[in-house]
Amino acid sequence: MVSQLFDVSNKVILVTGGGSGIGYGISLGYVKNGCKVYICSRDFEKCKKTAEELSKIGPGKCIAIKADLSKNAEIKVLFKEFSKYEDHLDCLVNNSGCNWGEDLENYPEHAWDKVMNLNVKAVFYTSLEALPFLKKNASPDSPSRIINIGSVDGIRVPNLETYAYSTSKAALHQLTKVLANKLAGEDYNILVNVIACGPFMSKMTQKTFTDFKDIIIGSIATGRFGNNDDLEGLCVFLTSKASNYITGSVIPLEGGLLIKPNL
């Protein structure tokens, strides 16, 4: 039955940066489909409040864990804390990220390092720390998952001067393919894919998207921003049996932004 193909109920999910923006939409989708979702953020009070809100929506539940993934030591703390609740993980969603816009001549080194550290390095080491939990229940018929949240700006040349961000997302797309190749075999049974997101309204994007709304909407074939239903649909698919034969893929979720001609 089709419903069984897409069933993710009772799966254990960890969404980094799951308390806001795209991460919130992803976490909401999993909770609505009966998953047990862990979200982490350096702002624990906000993260805890979001977890309580999502748990009330149900039928799944949400638990908050404090972690600043820009620091390797805290990645280890994250999984030490996670191990108090669970002995396995069905899906890791590497969503935490940051951006920095600055004109070329003045682009600061500390900004480059901050963006590359969180958007690429932290994803790699979070995935490594998660491996024992992801391997625990994984099998060829029921593989575990890693879903990385990339960007269309890792595919195209961005309109804004976000040099480190677009570079980091292109690197993340390549890292996804390399990890997918390594983890697909019987030693791991883990599928790794990346969602290249287009314009989704969030705290990070709100000012830019508000100031340039008409221009951005005009560049999208479907004529709208992405929403939580869009995130839910693709993430549930990539976590379900329906996607058991997909790994190493960069999947655009951008409403036709990449196919719209620039006139």
Coordinates of N, CA and C in Angstrom, one line a residue, residues 101-211:
G101 N 26.6 38.4 4.4 CA 26.6 39.1 3.1 C 27.5 40.4 3.3
E102 N 28.4 40.6 2.4 CA 29.4 41.7 2.4 C 30.0 41.9 1.0
D103 N 30.3 43.1 0.7 CA 30.8 43.4 -0.6 C 32.2 42.7 -0.7
L104 N 32.6 42.4 -1.9 CA 33.9 41.6 -2.1 C 35.1 42.2 -1.5
E105 N 35.3 43.5 -1.6 CA 36.6 44.1 -1.1 C 36.6 44.1 0.4
N106 N 35.5 44.0 1.1 CA 35.4 44.1 2.5 C 35.0 42.8 3.2
Y107 N 35.0 41.7 2.5 CA 34.5 40.5 3.1 C 35.5 40.0 4.2
P108 N 35.0 39.9 5.4 CA 36.0 39.7 6.5 C 36.3 38.2 6.7
E109 N 37.5 37.9 7.1 CA 38.0 36.6 7.3 C 37.2 35.8 8.3
H110 N 36.9 36.5 9.4 CA 36.1 35.9 10.5 C 34.7 35.4 10.0
A111 N 34.2 36.1 9.1 CA 32.8 35.8 8.5 C 33.0 34.5 7.7
W112 N 34.0 34.5 6.8 CA 34.3 33.3 6.0 C 34.4 32.1 6.9
D113 N 35.2 32.2 7.9 CA 35.5 31.0 8.8 C 34.2 30.6 9.6
K114 N 33.4 31.6 10.0 CA 32.2 31.2 10.7 C 31.2 30.4 9.9
V115 N 31.0 30.9 8.6 CA 30.1 30.3 7.7 C 30.6 28.9 7.3
M116 N 31.8 28.8 6.9 CA 32.4 27.5 6.5 C 32.4 26.5 7.7
N117 N 32.7 27.0 8.8 CA 32.7 26.1 10.0 C 31.4 25.5 10.3
L118 N 30.3 26.3 10.4 CA 29.0 25.8 10.7 C 28.3 25.0 9.6
N119 N 28.5 25.5 8.3 CA 27.8 25.0 7.2 C 28.4 23.7 6.6
V120 N 29.7 23.5 6.9 CA 30.4 22.3 6.3 C 31.0 21.5 7.4
K121 N 32.0 22.1 8.1 CA 32.7 21.3 9.1 C 31.8 20.7 10.1
A122 N 30.9 21.5 10.7 CA 30.0 21.0 11.7 C 29.1 19.8 11.2
V123 N 28.7 19.9 9.9 CA 27.9 18.8 9.3 C 28.7 17.5 9.3
F124 N 29.9 17.6 8.9 CA 30.8 16.5 8.8 C 30.9 15.8 10.2
Y125 N 31.3 16.6 11.2 CA 31.5 16.0 12.5 C 30.2 15.6 13.2
T126 N 29.1 16.3 13.0 CA 27.9 15.9 13.5 C 27.5 14.5 12.9
S127 N 27.7 14.3 11.7 CA 27.4 13.1 11.0 C 28.3 11.9 11.6
L128 N 29.5 12.2 11.8 CA 30.4 11.2 12.4 C 30.0 10.8 13.8
E129 N 29.6 11.7 14.6 CA 29.2 11.4 15.9 C 27.9 10.6 15.9
A130 N 27.1 10.9 14.9 CA 25.8 10.2 14.8 C 25.9 8.8 14.3
L131 N 27.0 8.4 13.6 CA 27.1 7.1 13.0 C 26.8 5.9 13.8
P132 N 27.3 5.8 15.1 CA 26.9 4.6 15.9 C 25.4 4.5 16.1
F133 N 24.7 5.6 16.2 CA 23.3 5.6 16.5 C 22.5 5.3 15.2
L134 N 23.0 5.8 14.0 CA 22.4 5.5 12.7 C 22.6 4.1 12.3
K135 N 23.7 3.5 12.6 CA 24.0 2.1 12.2 C 23.2 1.1 13.0
K136 N 22.8 1.5 14.3 CA 22.2 0.5 15.2 C 21.1 -0.3 14.6
N137 N 20.1 0.3 14.0 CA 19.0 -0.5 13.5 C 18.9 -0.5 12.0
A138 N 20.0 0.0 11.3 CA 20.0 0.1 9.9 C 20.2 -1.3 9.2
S139 N 19.5 -1.5 8.1 CA 19.6 -2.7 7.3 C 19.4 -2.4 5.9
P140 N 19.7 -3.3 4.9 CA 19.5 -3.0 3.5 C 18.0 -2.7 3.2
D141 N 17.1 -3.4 3.9 CA 15.6 -3.2 3.7 C 15.1 -2.0 4.4
S142 N 15.8 -1.5 5.5 CA 15.4 -0.4 6.3 C 16.6 0.5 6.6
P143 N 17.2 1.2 5.6 CA 18.4 2.0 5.9 C 18.1 3.2 6.7
S144 N 19.1 3.7 7.5 CA 18.9 4.9 8.1 C 19.2 6.1 7.2
R145 N 19.0 7.3 7.6 CA 19.2 8.4 6.7 C 20.0 9.6 7.3
I146 N 20.7 10.3 6.4 CA 21.2 11.6 6.7 C 20.6 12.5 5.6
I147 N 20.0 13.6 6.0 CA 19.5 14.6 5.1 C 20.2 15.9 5.4
N148 N 20.9 16.4 4.4 CA 21.6 17.7 4.6 C 20.8 18.8 3.9
I149 N 20.8 19.9 4.6 CA 20.0 21.0 4.0 C 21.0 22.0 3.3
G150 N 20.9 21.9 2.0 CA 21.8 22.7 1.1 C 21.0 24.0 0.6
S151 N 21.4 24.4 -0.6 CA 20.8 25.6 -1.1 C 20.9 25.7 -2.6
V152 N 20.0 26.3 -3.3 CA 20.1 26.6 -4.7 C 21.4 27.5 -5.0
D153 N 21.8 28.2 -4.0 CA 23.0 29.1 -4.1 C 24.3 28.2 -4.2
G154 N 24.2 27.0 -3.9 CA 25.3 26.1 -4.0 C 25.3 25.5 -5.4
I155 N 24.3 25.8 -6.2 CA 24.2 25.3 -7.6 C 24.4 26.4 -8.6
R156 N 23.7 27.6 -8.3 CA 23.8 28.7 -9.2 C 24.7 29.8 -8.6
V157 N 24.9 30.8 -9.4 CA 25.6 32.0 -8.8 C 24.6 32.9 -8.2
P158 N 24.7 33.2 -6.9 CA 23.7 33.9 -6.2 C 23.7 35.4 -6.6
N159 N 22.5 36.0 -6.4 CA 22.3 37.4 -6.8 C 23.1 38.3 -5.8
L160 N 23.1 37.9 -4.5 CA 23.7 38.7 -3.5 C 25.2 38.3 -3.2
E161 N 25.9 39.2 -2.6 CA 27.3 38.9 -2.3 C 27.5 38.1 -1.0
T162 N 27.2 36.8 -1.1 CA 27.3 35.9 0.0 C 28.3 34.8 -0.3
Y163 N 29.5 35.3 -0.4 CA 30.6 34.4 -1.0 C 30.8 33.1 -0.2
A164 N 30.9 33.2 1.1 CA 31.1 32.0 1.9 C 29.9 31.1 1.9
Y165 N 28.7 31.7 2.0 CA 27.5 30.9 2.0 C 27.4 30.0 0.8
S166 N 27.4 30.6 -0.4 CA 27.3 29.8 -1.6 C 28.4 28.8 -1.8
T167 N 29.6 29.2 -1.4 CA 30.7 28.2 -1.5 C 30.5 27.1 -0.5
S168 N 30.0 27.4 0.7 CA 29.8 26.3 1.7 C 28.7 25.4 1.3
K169 N 27.7 25.9 0.6 CA 26.6 25.0 0.2 C 27.0 24.1 -1.0
A170 N 27.8 24.6 -1.8 CA 28.4 23.8 -2.9 C 29.2 22.7 -2.3
A171 N 30.0 23.1 -1.3 CA 30.9 22.1 -0.6 C 30.0 21.0 0.1
L172 N 28.9 21.5 0.7 CA 28.0 20.5 1.4 C 27.4 19.5 0.4
H173 N 27.0 20.0 -0.8 CA 26.5 19.1 -1.8 C 27.5 18.0 -2.2
Q174 N 28.7 18.4 -2.3 CA 29.8 17.5 -2.7 C 30.0 16.5 -1.5
L175 N 30.1 17.1 -0.3 CA 30.3 16.2 0.9 C 29.2 15.2 1.0
T176 N 28.0 15.5 0.6 CA 26.8 14.6 0.7 C 27.1 13.4 -0.3
K177 N 27.6 13.7 -1.5 CA 27.9 12.6 -2.4 C 29.0 11.7 -1.9
V178 N 30.0 12.3 -1.4 CA 31.1 11.5 -0.9 C 30.7 10.6 0.3
L179 N 29.9 11.2 1.2 CA 29.4 10.4 2.4 C 28.5 9.3 1.9
A180 N 27.6 9.6 0.9 CA 26.7 8.7 0.4 C 27.4 7.5 -0.2
N181 N 28.5 7.7 -0.9 CA 29.2 6.6 -1.5 C 29.8 5.7 -0.4
K182 N 30.3 6.3 0.7 CA 31.0 5.6 1.8 C 29.9 4.8 2.6
L183 N 28.8 5.4 2.8 CA 27.8 4.8 3.8 C 26.8 3.9 3.3
A184 N 26.7 3.8 1.9 CA 25.6 3.1 1.3 C 25.7 1.6 1.5
G185 N 26.9 1.1 1.6 CA 27.1 -0.4 1.7 C 26.7 -1.1 2.9
E186 N 26.9 -2.4 3.0 CA 26.3 -3.2 4.1 C 27.0 -2.9 5.4
D187 N 28.2 -2.3 5.4 CA 28.8 -1.9 6.7 C 28.1 -0.8 7.4
Y188 N 27.3 0.0 6.7 CA 26.6 1.1 7.3 C 25.1 1.1 7.0
N189 N 24.7 0.9 5.8 CA 23.3 0.9 5.4 C 22.6 2.3 5.7
I190 N 23.3 3.4 5.3 CA 22.8 4.7 5.6 C 22.8 5.5 4.2
L191 N 21.6 6.0 4.0 CA 21.4 6.8 2.7 C 21.6 8.3 3.1
V192 N 22.3 9.0 2.2 CA 22.7 10.4 2.4 C 22.2 11.2 1.2
N193 N 21.4 12.2 1.4 CA 20.9 13.1 0.4 C 20.9 14.5 0.9
V194 N 20.8 15.4 -0.1 CA 20.8 16.9 0.3 C 19.6 17.5 -0.4
I195 N 18.9 18.4 0.3 CA 17.9 19.2 -0.2 C 18.4 20.6 -0.5
A196 N 18.4 21.0 -1.8 CA 18.9 22.3 -2.1 C 17.7 23.3 -2.1
C197 N 17.5 23.9 -1.0 CA 16.4 24.8 -0.7 C 16.5 26.1 -1.5
G198 N 15.3 26.5 -2.0 CA 15.2 27.9 -2.6 C 14.7 28.8 -1.5
P199 N 13.9 29.8 -1.9 CA 13.4 30.8 -1.0 C 12.3 30.3 0.0
F200 N 12.7 30.2 1.2 CA 11.8 29.9 2.3 C 11.9 31.1 3.3
M201 N 10.8 31.6 3.7 CA 10.9 32.7 4.7 C 11.3 32.2 6.0
S202 N 12.4 32.9 6.6 CA 12.9 32.5 7.9 C 13.4 33.8 8.6
K203 N 13.9 33.6 9.8 CA 14.5 34.7 10.5 C 15.7 35.2 9.8
M204 N 16.5 34.3 9.2 CA 17.7 34.6 8.5 C 17.5 35.4 7.2
T205 N 16.3 35.0 6.6 CA 16.1 35.6 5.2 C 15.0 36.7 5.2
Q206 N 14.4 36.9 6.4 CA 13.2 37.8 6.4 C 13.4 39.2 5.9
K207 N 14.5 39.8 6.3 CA 14.7 41.2 5.8 C 14.9 41.3 4.3
T208 N 15.8 40.4 3.8 CA 16.1 40.4 2.4 C 14.8 40.1 1.6
F209 N 14.1 39.0 2.0 CA 12.9 38.6 1.3 C 11.8 39.6 1.3
T210 N 11.7 40.4 2.4 CA 10.7 41.5 2.5 C 11.1 42.6 1.7
D211 N 12.4 43.0 1.7 CA 12.8 44.2 0.9 C 12.8 43.9 -0.6

